[in-house]
XYZ file of C-alpha atoms in Angstrom:
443
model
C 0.000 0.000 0.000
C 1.283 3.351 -1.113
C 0.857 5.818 2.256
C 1.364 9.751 2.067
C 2.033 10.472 5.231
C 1.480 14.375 5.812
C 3.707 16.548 9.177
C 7.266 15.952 9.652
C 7.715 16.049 13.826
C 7.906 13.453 16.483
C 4.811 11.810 15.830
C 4.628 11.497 12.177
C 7.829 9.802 13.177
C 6.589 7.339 15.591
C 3.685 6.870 12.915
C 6.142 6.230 10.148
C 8.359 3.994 11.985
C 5.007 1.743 13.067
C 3.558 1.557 9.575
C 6.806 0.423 8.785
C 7.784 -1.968 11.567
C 3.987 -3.941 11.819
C 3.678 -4.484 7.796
C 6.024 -5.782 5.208
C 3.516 -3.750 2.602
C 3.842 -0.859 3.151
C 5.351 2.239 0.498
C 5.966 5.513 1.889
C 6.090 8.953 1.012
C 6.692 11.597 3.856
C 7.191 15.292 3.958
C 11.152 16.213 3.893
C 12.670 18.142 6.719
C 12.817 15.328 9.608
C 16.350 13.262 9.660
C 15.192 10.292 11.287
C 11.633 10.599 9.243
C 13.784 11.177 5.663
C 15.447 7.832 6.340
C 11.649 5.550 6.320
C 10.355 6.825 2.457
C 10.615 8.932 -0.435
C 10.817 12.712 1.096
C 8.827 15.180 -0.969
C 8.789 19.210 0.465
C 5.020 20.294 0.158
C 3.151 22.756 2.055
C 0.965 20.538 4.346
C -1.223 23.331 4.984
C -2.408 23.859 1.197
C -5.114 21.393 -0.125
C -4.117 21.981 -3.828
C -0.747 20.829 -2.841
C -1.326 17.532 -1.172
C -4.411 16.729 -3.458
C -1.671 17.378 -6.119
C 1.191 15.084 -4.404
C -1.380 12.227 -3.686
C -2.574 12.046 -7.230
C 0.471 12.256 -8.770
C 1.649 9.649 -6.621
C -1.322 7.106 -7.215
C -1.598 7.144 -3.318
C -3.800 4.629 -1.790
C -4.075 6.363 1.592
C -3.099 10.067 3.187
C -2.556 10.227 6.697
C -2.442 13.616 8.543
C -0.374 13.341 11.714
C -0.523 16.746 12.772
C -3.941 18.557 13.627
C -2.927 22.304 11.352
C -3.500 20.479 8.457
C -6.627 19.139 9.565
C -8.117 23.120 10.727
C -6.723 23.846 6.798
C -9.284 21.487 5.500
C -6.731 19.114 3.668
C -9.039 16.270 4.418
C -12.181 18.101 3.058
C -9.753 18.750 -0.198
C -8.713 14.939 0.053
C -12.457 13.472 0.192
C -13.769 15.568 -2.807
C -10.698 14.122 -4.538
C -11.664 10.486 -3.786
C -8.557 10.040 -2.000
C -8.751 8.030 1.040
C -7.785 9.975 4.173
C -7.467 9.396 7.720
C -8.337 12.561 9.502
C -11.043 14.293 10.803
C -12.806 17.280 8.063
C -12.280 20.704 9.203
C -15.435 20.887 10.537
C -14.909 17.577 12.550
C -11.371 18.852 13.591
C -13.176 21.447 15.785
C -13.402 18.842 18.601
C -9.943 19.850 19.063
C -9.493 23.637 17.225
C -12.123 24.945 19.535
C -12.166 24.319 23.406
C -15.975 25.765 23.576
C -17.355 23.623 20.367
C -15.850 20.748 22.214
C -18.050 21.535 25.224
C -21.025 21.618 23.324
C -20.413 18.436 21.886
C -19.809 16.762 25.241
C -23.040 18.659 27.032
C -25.338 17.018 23.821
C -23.443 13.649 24.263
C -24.267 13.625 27.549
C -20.422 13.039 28.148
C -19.185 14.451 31.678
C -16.503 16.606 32.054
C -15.446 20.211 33.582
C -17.999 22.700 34.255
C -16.831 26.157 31.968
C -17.047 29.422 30.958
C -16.525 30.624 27.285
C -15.303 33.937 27.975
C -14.507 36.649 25.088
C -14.417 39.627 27.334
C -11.782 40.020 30.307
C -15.295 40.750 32.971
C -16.548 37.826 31.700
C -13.289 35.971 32.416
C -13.420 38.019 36.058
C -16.740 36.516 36.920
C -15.775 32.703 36.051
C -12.724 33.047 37.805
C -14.630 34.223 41.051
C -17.588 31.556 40.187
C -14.715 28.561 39.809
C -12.220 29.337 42.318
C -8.771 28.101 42.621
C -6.954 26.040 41.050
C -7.588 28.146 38.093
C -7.818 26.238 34.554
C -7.374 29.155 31.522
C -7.641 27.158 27.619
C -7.210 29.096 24.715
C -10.221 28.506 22.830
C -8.137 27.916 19.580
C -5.286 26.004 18.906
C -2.113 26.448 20.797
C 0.233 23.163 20.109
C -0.550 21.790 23.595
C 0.704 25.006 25.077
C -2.480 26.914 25.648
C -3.593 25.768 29.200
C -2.566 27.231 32.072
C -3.261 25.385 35.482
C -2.540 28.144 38.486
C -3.337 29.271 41.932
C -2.048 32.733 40.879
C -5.358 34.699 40.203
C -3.291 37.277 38.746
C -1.278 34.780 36.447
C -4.750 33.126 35.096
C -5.703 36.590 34.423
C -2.509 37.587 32.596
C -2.881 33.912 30.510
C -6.853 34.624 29.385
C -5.954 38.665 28.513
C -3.498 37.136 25.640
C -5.839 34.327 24.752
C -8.421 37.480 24.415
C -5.893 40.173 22.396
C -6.224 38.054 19.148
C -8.571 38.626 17.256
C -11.472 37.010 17.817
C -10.560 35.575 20.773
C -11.796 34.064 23.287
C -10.755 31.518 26.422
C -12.251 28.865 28.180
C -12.309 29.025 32.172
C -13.201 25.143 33.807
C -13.342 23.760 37.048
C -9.863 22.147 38.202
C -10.006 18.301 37.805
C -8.254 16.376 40.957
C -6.952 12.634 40.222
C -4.131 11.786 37.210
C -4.884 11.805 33.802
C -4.996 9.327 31.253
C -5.231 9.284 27.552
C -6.602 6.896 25.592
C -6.326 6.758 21.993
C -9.815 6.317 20.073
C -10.182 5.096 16.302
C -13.171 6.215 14.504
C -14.683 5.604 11.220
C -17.835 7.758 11.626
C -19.321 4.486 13.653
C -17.119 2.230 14.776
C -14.672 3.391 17.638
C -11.696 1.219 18.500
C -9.699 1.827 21.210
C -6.112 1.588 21.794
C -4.072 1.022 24.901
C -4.027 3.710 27.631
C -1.042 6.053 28.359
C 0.120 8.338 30.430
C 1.554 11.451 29.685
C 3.514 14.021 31.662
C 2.485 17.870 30.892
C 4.674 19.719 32.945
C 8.199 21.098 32.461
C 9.887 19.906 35.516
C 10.318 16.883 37.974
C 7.630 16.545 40.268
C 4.763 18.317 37.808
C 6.501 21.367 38.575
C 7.086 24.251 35.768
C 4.923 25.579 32.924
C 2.838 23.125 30.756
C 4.358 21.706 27.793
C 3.289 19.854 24.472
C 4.650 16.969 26.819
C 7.875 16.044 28.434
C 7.480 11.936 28.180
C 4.947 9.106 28.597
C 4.706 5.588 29.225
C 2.462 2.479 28.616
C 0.870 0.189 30.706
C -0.608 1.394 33.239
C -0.386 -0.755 35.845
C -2.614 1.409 38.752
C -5.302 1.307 36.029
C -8.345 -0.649 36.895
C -9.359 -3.147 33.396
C -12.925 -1.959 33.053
C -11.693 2.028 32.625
C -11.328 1.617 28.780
C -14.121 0.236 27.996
C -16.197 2.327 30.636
C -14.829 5.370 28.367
C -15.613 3.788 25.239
C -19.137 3.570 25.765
C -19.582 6.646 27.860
C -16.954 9.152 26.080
C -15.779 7.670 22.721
C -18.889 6.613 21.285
C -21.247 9.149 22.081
C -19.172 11.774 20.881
C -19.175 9.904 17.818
C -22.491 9.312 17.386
C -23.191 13.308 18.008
C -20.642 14.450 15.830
C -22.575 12.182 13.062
C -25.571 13.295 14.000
C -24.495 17.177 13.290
C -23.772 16.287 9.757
C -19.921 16.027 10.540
C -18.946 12.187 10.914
C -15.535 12.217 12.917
C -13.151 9.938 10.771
C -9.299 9.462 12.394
C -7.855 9.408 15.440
C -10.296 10.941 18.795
C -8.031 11.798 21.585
C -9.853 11.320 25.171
C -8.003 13.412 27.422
C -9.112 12.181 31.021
C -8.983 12.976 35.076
C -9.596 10.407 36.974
C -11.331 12.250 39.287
C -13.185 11.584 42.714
C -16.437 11.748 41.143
C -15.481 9.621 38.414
C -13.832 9.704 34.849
C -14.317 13.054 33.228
C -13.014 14.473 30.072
C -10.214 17.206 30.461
C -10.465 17.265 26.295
C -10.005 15.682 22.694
C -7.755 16.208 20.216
C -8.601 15.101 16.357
C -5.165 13.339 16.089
C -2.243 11.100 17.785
C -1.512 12.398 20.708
C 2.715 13.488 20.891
C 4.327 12.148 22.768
C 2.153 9.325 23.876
C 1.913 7.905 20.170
C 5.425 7.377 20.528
C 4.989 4.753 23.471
C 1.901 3.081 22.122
C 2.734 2.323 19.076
C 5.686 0.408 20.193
C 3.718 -2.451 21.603
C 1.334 -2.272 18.325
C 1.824 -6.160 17.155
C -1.003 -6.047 14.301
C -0.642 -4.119 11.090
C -1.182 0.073 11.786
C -1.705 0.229 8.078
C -4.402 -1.776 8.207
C -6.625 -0.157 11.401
C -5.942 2.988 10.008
C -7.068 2.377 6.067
C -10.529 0.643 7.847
C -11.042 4.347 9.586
C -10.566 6.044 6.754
C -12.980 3.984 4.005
C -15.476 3.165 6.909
C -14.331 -0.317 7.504
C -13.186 -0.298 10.580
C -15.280 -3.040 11.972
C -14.245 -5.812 9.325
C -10.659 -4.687 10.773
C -9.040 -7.457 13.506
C -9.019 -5.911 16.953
C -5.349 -4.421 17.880
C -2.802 -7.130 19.146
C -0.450 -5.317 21.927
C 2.599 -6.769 23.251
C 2.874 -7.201 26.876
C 5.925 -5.077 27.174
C 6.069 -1.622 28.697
C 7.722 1.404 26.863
C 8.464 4.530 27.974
C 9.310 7.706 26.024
C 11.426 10.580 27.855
C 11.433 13.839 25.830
C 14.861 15.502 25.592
C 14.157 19.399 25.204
C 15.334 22.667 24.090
C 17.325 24.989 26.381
C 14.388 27.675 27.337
C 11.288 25.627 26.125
C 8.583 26.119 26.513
C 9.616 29.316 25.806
C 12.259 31.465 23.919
C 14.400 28.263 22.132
C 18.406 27.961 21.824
C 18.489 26.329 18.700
C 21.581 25.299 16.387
C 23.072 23.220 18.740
C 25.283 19.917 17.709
C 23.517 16.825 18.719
C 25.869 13.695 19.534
C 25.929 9.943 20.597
C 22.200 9.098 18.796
C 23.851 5.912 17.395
C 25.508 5.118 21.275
C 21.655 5.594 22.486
C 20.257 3.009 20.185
C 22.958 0.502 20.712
C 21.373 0.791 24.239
C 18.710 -2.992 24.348
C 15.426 -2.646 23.994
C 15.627 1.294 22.778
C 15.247 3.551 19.682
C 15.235 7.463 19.277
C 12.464 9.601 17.280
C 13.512 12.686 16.017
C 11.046 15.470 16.393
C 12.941 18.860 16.303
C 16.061 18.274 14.866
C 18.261 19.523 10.983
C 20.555 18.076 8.915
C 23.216 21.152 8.181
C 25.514 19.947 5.194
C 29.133 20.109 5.500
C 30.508 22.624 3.684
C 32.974 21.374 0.998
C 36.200 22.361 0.908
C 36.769 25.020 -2.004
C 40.382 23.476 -2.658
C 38.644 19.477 -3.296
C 40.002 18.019 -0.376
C 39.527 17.007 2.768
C 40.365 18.350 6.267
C 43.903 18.045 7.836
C 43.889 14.378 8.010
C 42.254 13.628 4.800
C 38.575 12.575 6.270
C 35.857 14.324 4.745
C 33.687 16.936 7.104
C 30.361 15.253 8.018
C 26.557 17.222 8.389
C 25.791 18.132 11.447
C 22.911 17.504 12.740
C 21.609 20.452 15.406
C 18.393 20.740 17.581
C 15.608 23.156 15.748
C 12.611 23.300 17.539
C 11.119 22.792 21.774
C 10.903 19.319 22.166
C 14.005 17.623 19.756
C 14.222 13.843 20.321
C 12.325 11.130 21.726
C 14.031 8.813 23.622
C 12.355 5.592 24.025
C 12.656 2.161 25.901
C 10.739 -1.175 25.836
C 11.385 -3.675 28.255
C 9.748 -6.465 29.856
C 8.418 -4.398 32.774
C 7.782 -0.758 33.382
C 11.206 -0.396 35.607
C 12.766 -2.008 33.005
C 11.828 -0.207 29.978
C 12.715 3.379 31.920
C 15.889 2.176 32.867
C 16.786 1.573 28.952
C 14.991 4.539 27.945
C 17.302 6.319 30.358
C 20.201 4.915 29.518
C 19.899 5.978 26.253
C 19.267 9.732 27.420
C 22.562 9.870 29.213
C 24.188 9.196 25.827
C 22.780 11.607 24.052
C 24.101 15.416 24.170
C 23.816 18.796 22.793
C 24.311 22.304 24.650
C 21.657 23.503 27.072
C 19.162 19.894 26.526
C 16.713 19.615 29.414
C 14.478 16.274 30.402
C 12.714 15.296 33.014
C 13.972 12.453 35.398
C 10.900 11.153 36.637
C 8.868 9.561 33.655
C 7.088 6.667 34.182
C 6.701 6.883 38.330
C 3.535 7.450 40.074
C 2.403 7.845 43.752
C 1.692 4.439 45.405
C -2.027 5.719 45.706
C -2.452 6.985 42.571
C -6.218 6.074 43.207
C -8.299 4.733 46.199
C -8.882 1.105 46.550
C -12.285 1.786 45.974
C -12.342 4.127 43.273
C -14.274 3.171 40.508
C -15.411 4.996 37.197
């Protein structure tokens, strides 16, 4: 099968490398700019965010499939341009892709579903945002209503520093911010396949927003995940199925806008039960990167049945009974102002590590110059490219292993051999609280 496979970061990585890995049939044409990704297909540089472009690119190609990893694309409407086409595509339509462009569409979705979640505000004025944040209390929860690459929530005590968050949400135009109640317990996410009707889950993760150890630090697009969950109790999954995945679903049909792809369940745990923190139209980053790598069964195949609405003639997922664990390795100053440029080393030490494998997600290739003179340096070796760290979160570190300790231990050991100037991670992936949840807790 001949796969366009549209984004060029972490996840479209992960993706890549699983289409690959689970199917011996599988062709591949990805967009250029990615290292690692450049080395899995035929690289082609396209605007992903132009319809004409990929329409273009899949036809010319004779594609059997397009898969959108990344959700700008979607908001651009390259699936809408794909399905008048008569291209298969798996990916939500832009109007679909609102489940995860807009915060307050979301929320009226889940309200019609019947699906539980945080009580909010949609707030487009700062004395609107004023009143919810007296009506909610503290801990303050401030979304951007729009799309902010899993940096527009803030989570707070600091009155002052929700306020500050929802005024810039508010200064673009047109927008607006989302104030919610705070959601005790940990989160989960759950990866949901759609085809309009049939929803398939995946296997639960866990991911870890914040920038520091401990939860500490500014939200992120995520600092690392792992899978399985061991403090998980068996009937969660399908208890979300039928209560979040399915009637979401069913409602977004009903509207007129069947959701086709990948539905993201974002969850809390809570003390009153599960509840939905929110969904995102696409793979998750970087949970995908952890999932995937106990996928046994053929990706290619679950995700062709989403997109031409055969999902249920598609054999349920097989999952190893490994663990993995991804541990992000990050740009000096994200989530904010980057340091970018800097030499990356000792990727082929990590992966000589057991059991472990490295995604790129925000790295370049810089040629080596050539010498103007023919030759090489001093010694008579050639210069090599460079390869430097060019966006927040740069590589993905992960480790599988028999057990959860053991797959963070490899995953670790292949951090420590990996270096570039000013690279931050966090040290405590994959650990949780001994009572992560009360015996009794149930969903």
């Amino acid at each position: 099968m001949k796969v366009l496979l549209v984004g060029n970061g972490g996840r479209e990585h992960a993706l890549a490398r699983a289409m690959v890995r689970t199917s011996d049939d599988v062709e591949l044409l990805i967009q250029a700019g990615n290292p690692g990704l450049d080395e899995l297909g035929t690289a082609h540089r396209f605007n992903p965010l132009d319809p004409e472009a990929v329409c273009a690119l899949a036809h010319d190609n004779a594609v059997d499939l397009v898969v959108i990893g990344p959700e700008a694309p979607l908001v651009a409407g390259i699936a809408d341009a794909l399905a008048d086409a008569g291209i298969p595509c798996f990916g939500p339509t832009k109007a679909a892709a609102q489940l995860e462009a807009s915060k307050s569409f979301a929320k009226d979705v889940m309200e019609a579903a019947g699906v539980a979640t945080a009580r909010a505000f949609t707030c487009t004025t700062i004395e609107q945002v004023d009143a919810a944040l007296d009506e909610l209390g503290a801990p303050h929860v401030v979304k951007d209503d729009a799309l902010a690459a899993g940096k527009g929530v803030v989570v707070t005590e600091d009155r002052q520093a929700a306020r500050n968050h929802a005024q810039a949400c508010l200064a673009r135009p047109d927008g607006a911010v989302v104030i919610e109640d705070y959601l005790d317990g940990p989160e989960v996410s759950l990866f949901c396949l759609s085809d309009g009707t049939t929803v398939v889950p995946l296997v639960p993760a866990q991911d870890f927003k914040r920038l520091l150890d401990n939860n500490g630090g500014p939200n992120t697009g995520g600092m690392g995940a792992y899978t399985p969950l061991p403090w998980l109790p068996e009937d969660v999954v399908d208890h979300v199925v039928d209560t979040v995945a399915v009637p979401t679903v069913v409602e977004m049909a009903r509207r007129g806008t069947p959701f086709i792809g990948l539905l993201y369940c974002g969850l809390a745990l809570t003390s009153r039960g599960v509840r939905v923190v929110e969904f995102n139209a696409r793979f998750g980053d970087p949970e995908t990167q952890a999932v995937l790598e106990r996928l046994q069964s053929p990706l290619i195949d679950l995700l062709y049945g989403a997109a031409t609405g055969t999902l249920a003639e598609v054999p349920a997922p097989r999952w190893s009974e490994d663990a993995a664990v991804c541990v992000v390795m990050a740009s000096f100053g994200y989530p904010g102002v980057l340091r970018t440029g800097e030499t990356i080393t000792g990727i082929d030490d990590a992966e000589a590590v057991e059991g472990v494998h490295v995604i790129h997600a925000g790295t370049t290739l810089i040629p080596a110059e050539p010498d103007p003179n023919g030759a090489g340096n001093c010694c008579g070796v050639e210069a090599e490219d460079a390869l430097v760290n060019s966006g927040g979160r740069v590589l993905n570190v992960v480790g599988r292993g028999a057990t959860i300790e053991a797959a963070r231990e490899a995953a670790y050991a292949g951090v420590a051999r990996i270096r570039f100037s000013g690279e931050q991670h966090r040290s405590d992936i994959a650990t949780w609280p001994e009572d992560v949840l009360a015996d009794d807790w149930r969903p």
